[in-house]
PDB file of C-alpha atoms in Angstrom:
ATOM      1  CA  MET A  16      93.711  59.028  67.150  1.00 49.00           C
ATOM      2  CA  LYS A  17      96.027  62.030  67.297  1.00 55.00           C
ATOM      3  CA  GLU A  18      94.401  65.321  66.368  1.00 58.00           C
ATOM      4  CA  GLU A  19      96.741  65.924  63.430  1.00 60.00           C
ATOM      5  CA  THR A  20      95.716  62.587  61.858  1.00 66.00           C
ATOM      6  CA  CYS A  21      91.963  63.074  62.335  1.00 81.00           C
ATOM      7  CA  PRO A  22      89.881  63.856  59.244  1.00 89.00           C
ATOM      8  CA  ALA A  23      89.369  67.583  58.640  1.00 97.00           C
ATOM      9  CA  ILE A  24      85.769  68.691  58.124  1.00 99.00           C
ATOM     10  CA  ALA A  25      84.394  72.065  57.005  1.00 99.00           C
ATOM     11  CA  LEU A  26      80.840  72.825  58.144  1.00 99.00           C
ATOM     12  CA  ALA A  27      78.759  75.811  57.081  1.00 99.00           C
ATOM     13  CA  VAL A  28      75.873  76.915  59.306  1.00 99.00           C
ATOM     14  CA  PRO A  29      73.421  79.120  57.358  1.00 98.00           C
ATOM     15  CA  SER A  30      71.066  81.114  59.550  1.00 98.00           C
ATOM     16  CA  LEU A  31      68.470  83.875  59.470  1.00 96.00           C
ATOM     17  CA  ASN A  32      66.606  84.914  62.623  1.00 96.00           C
ATOM     18  CA  GLN A  33      67.104  81.503  64.216  1.00 96.00           C
ATOM     19  CA  GLY A  34      68.506  82.693  67.526  1.00 97.00           C
ATOM     20  CA  LYS A  35      66.053  80.435  69.331  1.00 96.00           C
ATOM     21  CA  PHE A  36      67.825  77.348  67.965  1.00 98.00           C
ATOM     22  CA  LEU A  37      71.331  78.569  67.133  1.00 98.00           C
ATOM     23  CA  ARG A  38      73.021  77.692  70.428  1.00 98.00           C
ATOM     24  CA  SER A  39      71.763  74.101  70.293  1.00 98.00           C
ATOM     25  CA  CYS A  40      73.011  73.772  66.730  1.00 99.00           C
ATOM     26  CA  LEU A  41      76.494  75.123  67.479  1.00 99.00           C
ATOM     27  CA  ASP A  42      76.808  73.159  70.716  1.00 99.00           C
ATOM     28  CA  SER A  43      75.995  69.938  68.872  1.00 99.00           C
ATOM     29  CA  ILE A  44      78.879  70.591  66.468  1.00 99.00           C
ATOM     30  CA  LEU A  45      81.338  71.699  69.136  1.00 99.00           C
ATOM     31  CA  ALA A  46      80.661  68.501  71.100  1.00 99.00           C
ATOM     32  CA  GLN A  47      81.854  66.289  68.216  1.00 98.00           C
ATOM     33  CA  GLN A  48      84.938  64.172  68.873  1.00 97.00           C
ATOM     34  CA  GLY A  49      87.392  62.147  66.796  1.00 96.00           C
ATOM     35  CA  VAL A  50      87.567  64.668  63.945  1.00 97.00           C
ATOM     36  CA  ARG A  51      88.963  68.120  63.309  1.00 98.00           C
ATOM     37  CA  PHE A  52      86.319  70.584  62.211  1.00 98.00           C
ATOM     38  CA  LYS A  53      85.947  74.217  61.249  1.00 98.00           C
ATOM     39  CA  ILE A  54      82.678  76.139  61.411  1.00 99.00           C
ATOM     40  CA  ALA A  55      81.556  79.002  59.192  1.00 99.00           C
ATOM     41  CA  LEU A  56      78.465  80.754  60.543  1.00 99.00           C
ATOM     42  CA  MET A  57      76.693  82.438  57.646  1.00 99.00           C
ATOM     43  CA  ASP A  58      74.061  84.795  59.020  1.00 98.00           C
ATOM     44  CA  GLY A  59      71.831  86.560  56.523  1.00 98.00           C
ATOM     45  CA  GLY A  60      71.456  89.762  58.540  1.00 97.00           C
ATOM     46  CA  SER A  61      69.325  88.577  61.451  1.00 98.00           C
ATOM     47  CA  THR A  62      67.411  91.056  63.586  1.00 97.00           C
ATOM     48  CA  ASP A  63      66.883  88.773  66.587  1.00 98.00           C
ATOM     49  CA  GLU A  64      69.458  87.743  69.218  1.00 98.00           C
ATOM     50  CA  THR A  65      71.705  86.059  66.636  1.00 98.00           C
ATOM     51  CA  ARG A  66      74.418  88.748  66.716  1.00 97.00           C
ATOM     52  CA  LYS A  67      74.714  88.364  70.481  1.00 98.00           C
ATOM     53  CA  ILE A  68      75.110  84.603  70.077  1.00 98.00           C
ATOM     54  CA  ILE A  69      77.728  85.090  67.354  1.00 98.00           C
ATOM     55  CA  ALA A  70      79.758  87.286  69.696  1.00 98.00           C
ATOM     56  CA  GLU A  71      79.507  84.615  72.374  1.00 98.00           C
ATOM     57  CA  TYR A  72      80.696  81.814  70.076  1.00 99.00           C
ATOM     58  CA  SER A  73      83.070  83.765  67.825  1.00 98.00           C
ATOM     59  CA  PRO A  74      86.278  82.421  69.452  1.00 98.00           C
ATOM     60  CA  ARG A  75      85.269  78.940  68.257  1.00 98.00           C
ATOM     61  CA  LEU A  76      84.162  79.954  64.785  1.00 99.00           C
ATOM     62  CA  ALA A  77      86.711  79.800  61.973  1.00 98.00           C
ATOM     63  CA  TYR A  78      84.655  82.288  59.973  1.00 98.00           C
ATOM     64  CA  TRP A  79      81.459  84.255  60.350  1.00 98.00           C
ATOM     65  CA  ARG A  80      79.597  87.138  58.798  1.00 98.00           C
ATOM     66  CA  SER A  81      76.204  88.780  59.305  1.00 98.00           C
ATOM     67  CA  ARG A  82      74.676  90.667  56.392  1.00 97.00           C
ATOM     68  CA  PRO A  83      71.971  90.224  53.765  1.00 96.00           C
ATOM     69  CA  ASP A  84      73.003  87.623  51.200  1.00 95.00           C
ATOM     70  CA  ASN A  85      71.814  85.851  48.076  1.00 95.00           C
ATOM     71  CA  GLY A  86      70.058  82.986  49.794  1.00 95.00           C
ATOM     72  CA  GLN A  87      70.806  79.749  51.581  1.00 97.00           C
ATOM     73  CA  ALA A  88      72.658  77.920  48.804  1.00 98.00           C
ATOM     74  CA  ALA A  89      74.952  80.870  48.088  1.00 98.00           C
ATOM     75  CA  ALA A  90      75.663  81.289  51.808  1.00 98.00           C
ATOM     76  CA  ILE A  91      76.621  77.629  52.195  1.00 99.00           C
ATOM     77  CA  ASN A  92      78.923  77.759  49.164  1.00 99.00           C
ATOM     78  CA  GLU A  93      80.543  80.920  50.526  1.00 98.00           C
ATOM     79  CA  GLY A  94      81.036  79.415  53.964  1.00 99.00           C
ATOM     80  CA  ILE A  95      82.656  76.213  52.755  1.00 99.00           C
ATOM     81  CA  ALA A  96      84.936  78.151  50.401  1.00 98.00           C
ATOM     82  CA  ALA A  97      85.997  80.412  53.285  1.00 98.00           C
ATOM     83  CA  LEU A  98      87.080  77.429  55.392  1.00 98.00           C
ATOM     84  CA  GLY A  99      89.728  76.288  52.924  1.00 96.00           C
ATOM     85  CA  ALA A 100      91.381  72.880  52.649  1.00 97.00           C
ATOM     86  CA  CYS A 101      89.697  69.875  54.243  1.00 98.00           C
ATOM     87  CA  ASP A 102      88.776  66.239  53.625  1.00 98.00           C
ATOM     88  CA  TYR A 103      85.000  66.455  53.925  1.00 99.00           C
ATOM     89  CA  VAL A 104      82.344  69.159  53.875  1.00 99.00           C
ATOM     90  CA  GLY A 105      78.760  69.618  54.939  1.00 99.00           C
ATOM     91  CA  TRP A 106      76.264  72.071  56.312  1.00 99.00           C
ATOM     92  CA  LEU A 107      73.942  72.143  59.268  1.00 99.00           C
ATOM     93  CA  ASN A 108      70.950  74.456  59.194  1.00 98.00           C
ATOM     94  CA  SER A 109      70.771  76.492  62.370  1.00 98.00           C
ATOM     95  CA  ASP A 110      67.581  74.807  63.583  1.00 97.00           C
ATOM     96  CA  ASP A 111      68.996  71.273  63.197  1.00 98.00           C
ATOM     97  CA  ILE A 112      71.428  69.404  65.470  1.00 99.00           C
ATOM     98  CA  LEU A 113      74.064  66.693  65.228  1.00 99.00           C
ATOM     99  CA  LEU A 114      73.966  63.682  67.505  1.00 99.00           C
ATOM    100  CA  PRO A 115      77.085  62.657  69.486  1.00 98.00           C
ATOM    101  CA  ASP A 116      79.888  61.101  67.410  1.00 98.00           C
ATOM    102  CA  ALA A 117      78.046  61.865  64.167  1.00 99.00           C
ATOM    103  CA  LEU A 118      80.940  63.398  62.244  1.00 99.00           C
ATOM    104  CA  ARG A 119      83.407  60.666  63.214  1.00 98.00           C
ATOM    105  CA  LYS A 120      81.014  57.897  62.125  1.00 98.00           C
ATOM    106  CA  MET A 121      80.260  59.492  58.764  1.00 99.00           C
ATOM    107  CA  ALA A 122      83.905  60.407  58.111  1.00 98.00           C
ATOM    108  CA  LYS A 123      84.964  56.821  58.851  1.00 98.00           C
ATOM    109  CA  LEU A 124      82.540  55.439  56.296  1.00 98.00           C
ATOM    110  CA  LEU A 125      83.854  57.838  53.651  1.00 98.00           C
ATOM    111  CA  ALA A 126      87.428  56.884  54.508  1.00 98.00           C
ATOM    112  CA  ASP A 127      86.583  53.179  54.233  1.00 98.00           C
ATOM    113  CA  ARG A 128      84.726  53.577  50.919  1.00 97.00           C
ATOM    114  CA  PRO A 129      86.767  55.737  48.552  1.00 96.00           C
ATOM    115  CA  GLN A 130      84.176  55.255  45.788  1.00 96.00           C
ATOM    116  CA  ALA A 131      81.628  57.216  47.822  1.00 97.00           C
ATOM    117  CA  GLY A 132      81.004  60.848  46.950  1.00 97.00           C
ATOM    118  CA  ALA A 133      78.884  61.313  50.063  1.00 98.00           C
ATOM    119  CA  VAL A 134      77.401  59.455  53.002  1.00 99.00           C
ATOM    120  CA  TYR A 135      73.886  59.794  54.365  1.00 99.00           C
ATOM    121  CA  ALA A 136      72.744  58.365  57.671  1.00 99.00           C
ATOM    122  CA  GLN A 137      69.527  57.975  59.591  1.00 99.00           C
ATOM    123  CA  GLY A 138      67.922  61.002  61.181  1.00 99.00           C
ATOM    124  CA  LEU A 139      65.243  61.903  63.678  1.00 98.00           C
ATOM    125  CA  ILE A 140      62.491  64.462  63.187  1.00 97.00           C
ATOM    126  CA  ILE A 141      62.104  66.730  66.207  1.00 97.00           C
ATOM    127  CA  ASP A 142      59.673  69.529  66.973  1.00 95.00           C
ATOM    128  CA  GLU A 143      60.265  73.146  67.924  1.00 94.00           C
ATOM    129  CA  ASP A 144      61.038  72.134  71.515  1.00 95.00           C
ATOM    130  CA  GLY A 145      63.409  69.317  70.568  1.00 95.00           C
ATOM    131  CA  ARG A 146      60.967  66.467  71.212  1.00 96.00           C
ATOM    132  CA  LYS A 147      61.200  63.453  68.917  1.00 97.00           C
ATOM    133  CA  GLN A 148      58.291  63.219  66.489  1.00 96.00           C
ATOM    134  CA  ALA A 149      59.353  60.388  64.190  1.00 97.00           C
ATOM    135  CA  ASP A 150      62.206  58.700  62.397  1.00 98.00           C
ATOM    136  CA  TYR A 151      63.167  60.378  59.134  1.00 98.00           C
ATOM    137  CA  PRO A 152      62.009  58.041  56.315  1.00 97.00           C
ATOM    138  CA  THR A 153      65.543  57.189  55.205  1.00 98.00           C
ATOM    139  CA  GLN A 154      66.249  54.024  53.206  1.00 97.00           C
ATOM    140  CA  VAL A 155      69.002  52.175  51.364  1.00 97.00           C
ATOM    141  CA  PHE A 156      69.720  53.982  48.115  1.00 97.00           C
ATOM    142  CA  ASN A 157      67.678  53.061  45.064  1.00 96.00           C
ATOM    143  CA  LYS A 158      67.676  55.429  42.115  1.00 95.00           C
ATOM    144  CA  ALA A 159      64.089  54.767  41.013  1.00 95.00           C
ATOM    145  CA  ARG A 160      62.720  55.299  44.528  1.00 96.00           C
ATOM    146  CA  PHE A 161      64.903  58.372  44.982  1.00 97.00           C
ATOM    147  CA  ALA A 162      63.266  59.961  41.933  1.00 96.00           C
ATOM    148  CA  LYS A 163      59.901  59.635  43.677  1.00 95.00           C
ATOM    149  CA  ASN A 164      61.003  60.855  47.093  1.00 95.00           C
ATOM    150  CA  CYS A 165      64.075  62.559  48.532  1.00 97.00           C
ATOM    151  CA  PHE A 166      64.616  60.165  51.421  1.00 98.00           C
ATOM    152  CA  ILE A 167      68.002  61.617  52.411  1.00 99.00           C
ATOM    153  CA  CYS A 168      67.992  63.554  55.695  1.00 98.00           C
ATOM    154  CA  GLN A 169      70.261  66.489  54.850  1.00 99.00           C
ATOM    155  CA  PRO A 170      71.717  67.196  58.335  1.00 99.00           C
ATOM    156  CA  ALA A 171      72.711  63.515  58.522  1.00 99.00           C
ATOM    157  CA  THR A 172      75.087  63.804  55.547  1.00 99.00           C
ATOM    158  CA  LEU A 173      78.772  64.375  54.859  1.00 99.00           C
ATOM    159  CA  ILE A 174      80.383  64.998  51.464  1.00 99.00           C
ATOM    160  CA  ARG A 175      83.852  64.265  50.167  1.00 98.00           C
ATOM    161  CA  LYS A 176      85.520  67.593  49.402  1.00 98.00           C
ATOM    162  CA  THR A 177      86.853  66.442  46.027  1.00 97.00           C
ATOM    163  CA  ALA A 178      83.323  65.446  44.974  1.00 98.00           C
ATOM    164  CA  TRP A 179      81.937  68.780  46.221  1.00 98.00           C
ATOM    165  CA  ASP A 180      84.533  70.669  44.195  1.00 98.00           C
ATOM    166  CA  ALA A 181      83.912  68.523  41.110  1.00 98.00           C
ATOM    167  CA  VAL A 182      80.209  69.454  40.989  1.00 98.00           C
ATOM    168  CA  GLY A 183      80.759  73.071  42.028  1.00 98.00           C
ATOM    169  CA  GLY A 184      78.897  72.930  45.334  1.00 99.00           C
ATOM    170  CA  LEU A 185      75.232  73.858  45.565  1.00 99.00           C
ATOM    171  CA  ASP A 186      73.333  75.275  42.604  1.00 98.00           C
ATOM    172  CA  VAL A 187      72.170  78.735  43.690  1.00 98.00           C
ATOM    173  CA  GLU A 188      69.280  78.489  41.238  1.00 97.00           C
ATOM    174  CA  PHE A 189      67.488  76.341  43.814  1.00 97.00           C
ATOM    175  CA  HIS A 190      66.094  77.836  47.017  1.00 95.00           C
ATOM    176  CA  MET A 191      64.076  74.859  48.286  1.00 95.00           C
ATOM    177  CA  CYS A 192      65.590  71.674  46.835  1.00 97.00           C
ATOM    178  CA  MET A 193      69.271  72.570  46.665  1.00 98.00           C
ATOM    179  CA  ASP A 194      70.193  69.417  48.589  1.00 98.00           C
ATOM    180  CA  TYR A 195      68.046  67.112  46.412  1.00 98.00           C
ATOM    181  CA  ASP A 196      69.708  68.572  43.315  1.00 98.00           C
ATOM    182  CA  LEU A 197      73.160  68.140  44.865  1.00 99.00           C
ATOM    183  CA  TRP A 198      72.623  64.442  45.593  1.00 99.00           C
ATOM    184  CA  TRP A 199      71.763  63.800  41.954  1.00 98.00           C
ATOM    185  CA  ARG A 200      74.863  65.645  40.757  1.00 98.00           C
ATOM    186  CA  LEU A 201      77.077  63.817  43.259  1.00 98.00           C
ATOM    187  CA  LEU A 202      75.920  60.492  41.832  1.00 95.00           C
ATOM    188  CA  ALA A 203      78.047  61.308  38.796  1.00 87.00           C
ATOM    189  CA  GLN A 204      81.101  61.509  41.096  1.00 86.00           C
ATOM    190  CA  GLY A 205      80.566  58.248  42.976  1.00 89.00           C
ATOM    191  CA  THR A 206      78.067  56.426  45.115  1.00 95.00           C
ATOM    192  CA  LEU A 207      75.847  57.778  47.856  1.00 98.00           C
ATOM    193  CA  GLU A 208      76.564  55.427  50.752  1.00 98.00           C
ATOM    194  CA  TYR A 209      73.993  54.677  53.436  1.00 98.00           C
ATOM    195  CA  LEU A 210      75.006  54.523  57.107  1.00 99.00           C
ATOM    196  CA  ALA A 211      72.389  52.751  59.222  1.00 98.00           C
ATOM    197  CA  GLU A 212      73.053  54.841  62.337  1.00 98.00           C
ATOM    198  CA  TYR A 213      71.380  57.971  63.670  1.00 99.00           C
ATOM    199  CA  THR A 214      73.595  61.024  63.280  1.00 99.00           C
ATOM    200  CA  ALA A 215      71.319  64.091  63.253  1.00 99.00           C
ATOM    201  CA  CYS A 216      67.965  65.623  64.078  1.00 98.00           C
ATOM    202  CA  SER A 217      65.939  67.586  61.540  1.00 98.00           C
ATOM    203  CA  ARG A 218      63.594  70.109  63.110  1.00 96.00           C
ATOM    204  CA  ASP A 219      60.041  70.339  61.767  1.00 93.00           C
ATOM    205  CA  TYR A 220      57.643  73.104  62.824  1.00 86.00           C
ATOM    206  CA  ALA A 221      54.975  75.354  61.360  1.00 81.00           C
ATOM    207  CA  THR A 222      57.188  78.164  60.036  1.00 72.00           C
ATOM    208  CA  THR A 223      59.917  76.152  58.297  1.00 76.00           C
ATOM    209  CA  LYS A 224      60.551  76.918  54.652  1.00 76.00           C
ATOM    210  CA  THR A 225      59.457  73.417  53.685  1.00 71.00           C
ATOM    211  CA  ARG A 226      56.114  73.829  55.462  1.00 70.00           C
ATOM    212  CA  THR A 227      55.302  77.347  54.247  1.00 68.00           C
ATOM    213  CA  ALA A 228      56.303  76.950  50.584  1.00 78.00           C
ATOM    214  CA  GLN A 229      55.141  73.463  49.629  1.00 86.00           C
ATOM    215  CA  LEU A 230      54.153  74.377  46.088  1.00 88.00           C
ATOM    216  CA  ALA A 231      57.512  76.030  45.383  1.00 91.00           C
ATOM    217  CA  ASN A 232      59.253  72.968  46.816  1.00 93.00           C
ATOM    218  CA  VAL A 233      57.338  70.606  44.524  1.00 93.00           C
ATOM    219  CA  ARG A 234      57.988  72.716  41.437  1.00 93.00           C
ATOM    220  CA  GLU A 235      61.719  72.859  42.139  1.00 95.00           C
ATOM    221  CA  ALA A 236      61.754  69.083  42.587  1.00 96.00           C
ATOM    222  CA  GLN A 237      60.038  68.675  39.221  1.00 94.00           C
ATOM    223  CA  LYS A 238      62.567  70.950  37.546  1.00 95.00           C
ATOM    224  CA  LEU A 239      65.622  69.157  38.871  1.00 97.00           C
ATOM    225  CA  LEU A 240      64.168  65.692  38.215  1.00 96.00           C
ATOM    226  CA  HIS A 241      63.490  66.553  34.593  1.00 94.00           C
ATOM    227  CA  ARG A 242      67.051  67.831  34.353  1.00 95.00           C
ATOM    228  CA  HIS A 243      68.679  64.766  35.928  1.00 96.00           C
ATOM    229  CA  CYS A 244      66.262  61.968  34.994  1.00 94.00           C
ATOM    230  CA  GLY A 245      64.678  63.205  31.786  1.00 93.00           C
ATOM    231  CA  GLN A 246      61.169  62.868  33.204  1.00 90.00           C
ATOM    232  CA  VAL A 247      59.122  63.643  36.294  1.00 91.00           C
ATOM    233  CA  PRO A 248      57.435  60.801  38.217  1.00 91.00           C
ATOM    234  CA  ALA A 249      53.654  61.114  38.375  1.00 86.00           C
ATOM    235  CA  ASN A 250      53.577  61.540  42.154  1.00 89.00           C
ATOM    236  CA  TRP A 251      55.340  64.921  41.874  1.00 90.00           C
ATOM    237  CA  ILE A 252      52.768  66.159  39.364  1.00 85.00           C
ATOM    238  CA  LEU A 253      49.951  64.974  41.608  1.00 84.00           C
ATOM    239  CA  GLU A 254      51.543  66.843  44.520  1.00 86.00           C
ATOM    240  CA  GLU A 255      51.649  70.027  42.465  1.00 84.00           C
ATOM    241  CA  VAL A 256      47.959  69.741  41.623  1.00 80.00           C
ATOM    242  CA  VAL A 257      47.071  68.962  45.247  1.00 79.00           C
ATOM    243  CA  TRP A 258      49.002  71.940  46.640  1.00 76.00           C
ATOM    244  CA  GLN A 259      47.533  74.274  44.043  1.00 78.00           C
ATOM    245  CA  TRP A 260      44.100  73.034  45.026  1.00 73.00           C
ATOM    246  CA  LYS A 261      44.817  73.455  48.739  1.00 72.00           C
ATOM    247  CA  GLU A 262      45.975  77.017  48.216  1.00 69.00           C
ATOM    248  CA  LYS A 263      42.741  77.812  46.403  1.00 68.00           C
ATOM    249  CA  LYS A 264      40.666  76.182  49.153  1.00 62.00           C
ATOM    250  CA  GLU A 265      42.480  78.117  51.881  1.00 58.00           C
ATOM    251  CA  LYS A 266      41.531  81.342  50.141  1.00 60.00           C
ATOM    252  CA  LYS A 267      37.894  80.232  49.993  1.00 58.00           C
ATOM    253  CA  HIS A 268      37.877  78.891  53.575  1.00 57.00           C
ATOM    254  CA  GLY A 269      35.558  76.071  52.560  1.00 57.00           C
ATOM    255  CA  ARG A 270      35.447  72.289  52.656  1.00 56.00           C
ATOM    256  CA  PRO A 271      35.705  70.442  49.329  1.00 56.00           C
ATOM    257  CA  ASN A 272      32.550  68.858  47.994  1.00 58.00           C
ATOM    258  CA  ILE A 273      32.385  65.734  45.846  1.00 53.00           C
ATOM    259  CA  MET A 274      32.454  67.687  42.587  1.00 52.00           C
ATOM    260  CA  GLU A 275      35.575  69.573  43.639  1.00 58.00           C
ATOM    261  CA  LYS A 276      37.273  66.294  44.514  1.00 53.00           C
ATOM    262  CA  LEU A 277      36.337  64.893  41.118  1.00 55.00           C
ATOM    263  CA  ALA A 278      37.676  68.045  39.464  1.00 58.00           C
ATOM    264  CA  LEU A 279      40.980  67.499  41.268  1.00 56.00           C
ATOM    265  CA  VAL A 280      41.299  64.001  39.806  1.00 58.00           C
ATOM    266  CA  VAL A 281      40.485  65.251  36.311  1.00 56.00           C
ATOM    267  CA  GLU A 282      42.958  68.136  36.646  1.00 57.00           C
ATOM    268  CA  PHE A 283      45.720  65.740  37.662  1.00 56.00           C
ATOM    269  CA  ALA A 284      45.022  63.511  34.661  1.00 57.00           C
ATOM    270  CA  LEU A 285      45.119  66.482  32.293  1.00 54.00           C
ATOM    271  CA  VAL A 286      48.278  67.988  33.800  1.00 56.00           C
ATOM    272  CA  TYR A 287      50.034  64.615  33.813  1.00 53.00           C
ATOM    273  CA  ALA A 288      49.121  63.946  30.181  1.00 53.00           C
ATOM    274  CA  LYS A 289      50.297  67.407  29.160  1.00 53.00           C
ATOM    275  CA  ARG A 290      53.577  67.151  31.094  1.00 54.00           C
ATOM    276  CA  ARG A 291      54.289  63.699  29.688  1.00 52.00           C
ATOM    277  CA  SER A 292      53.633  64.844  26.136  1.00 44.00           C
ATOM    278  CA  LEU A 293      55.810  67.930  26.520  1.00 42.00           C
ATOM    279  CA  GLY A 294      58.569  65.921  28.170  1.00 48.00           C
ATOM    280  CA  GLU A 295      58.652  63.411  25.337  1.00 43.00           C
ATOM    281  CA  ARG A 296      59.056  66.272  22.885  1.00 35.00           C
ATOM    282  CA  GLY A 297      61.769  67.905  24.989  1.00 40.00           C
ATOM    283  CA  TYR A 298      59.788  71.057  25.784  1.00 34.00           C
ATOM    284  CA  LEU A 299      59.914  70.985  29.571  1.00 40.00           C
ATOM    285  CA  PRO A 300      62.534  73.234  31.199  1.00 40.00           C
TER     286      PRO A 300
END
């Protein structure tokens, strides 16, 4: 395929003090073939070696900036807007990587299925050193199951630009679940198509935002699910209670006894009943 006829893709790379992983991330994008792509590196004012890496890669970046910003979602929106016209958009967090031929495979599926607002593929979970830990628990799309678990591996996704524009990009209100919220909003613009091929690796390690702010993550998920589905599945409420309980136990540095475990069950039942009652009356945010 001639370069001028290849799909054009805009990719934002949000980053903050991720110099340890940034080269691997950028190299995985630059190695992609069969598509035209532009990269916007959105650094939030890193104090590690990131600026040195930016200088090294700047000839191959369509846009970059390094300064404090308003968070990950705002940075991604800014980066994609800066890259201008294209067919498809996406973002790759600076600690994640694309697998070979990922963009071409996902772009082809979107080209073949014009009803699709986005495509999501299979992903691998890797550790801090890039070693495979597990397959990401991706599955064929089912709305009811999706309400209970965000099974979409974000780095293994690509979005049609017209669908992205129609929903206004990421909602900057969300700092943890901005991708989960986006998938729900994109459903109004078309289908979310599943590609049963591995296209990306999601890095999981002790200091990731997902690991260090579990309670905030769960509460954001509850908020967006109530907004998009009208109710929150019980498993999300149980997770909130569990993480609250774990935070309390960490402060006490003790092991739970049988009475504390029983109290956890009772607390879940009470919280669930209260949330359900409030939801039915339209009081939940």
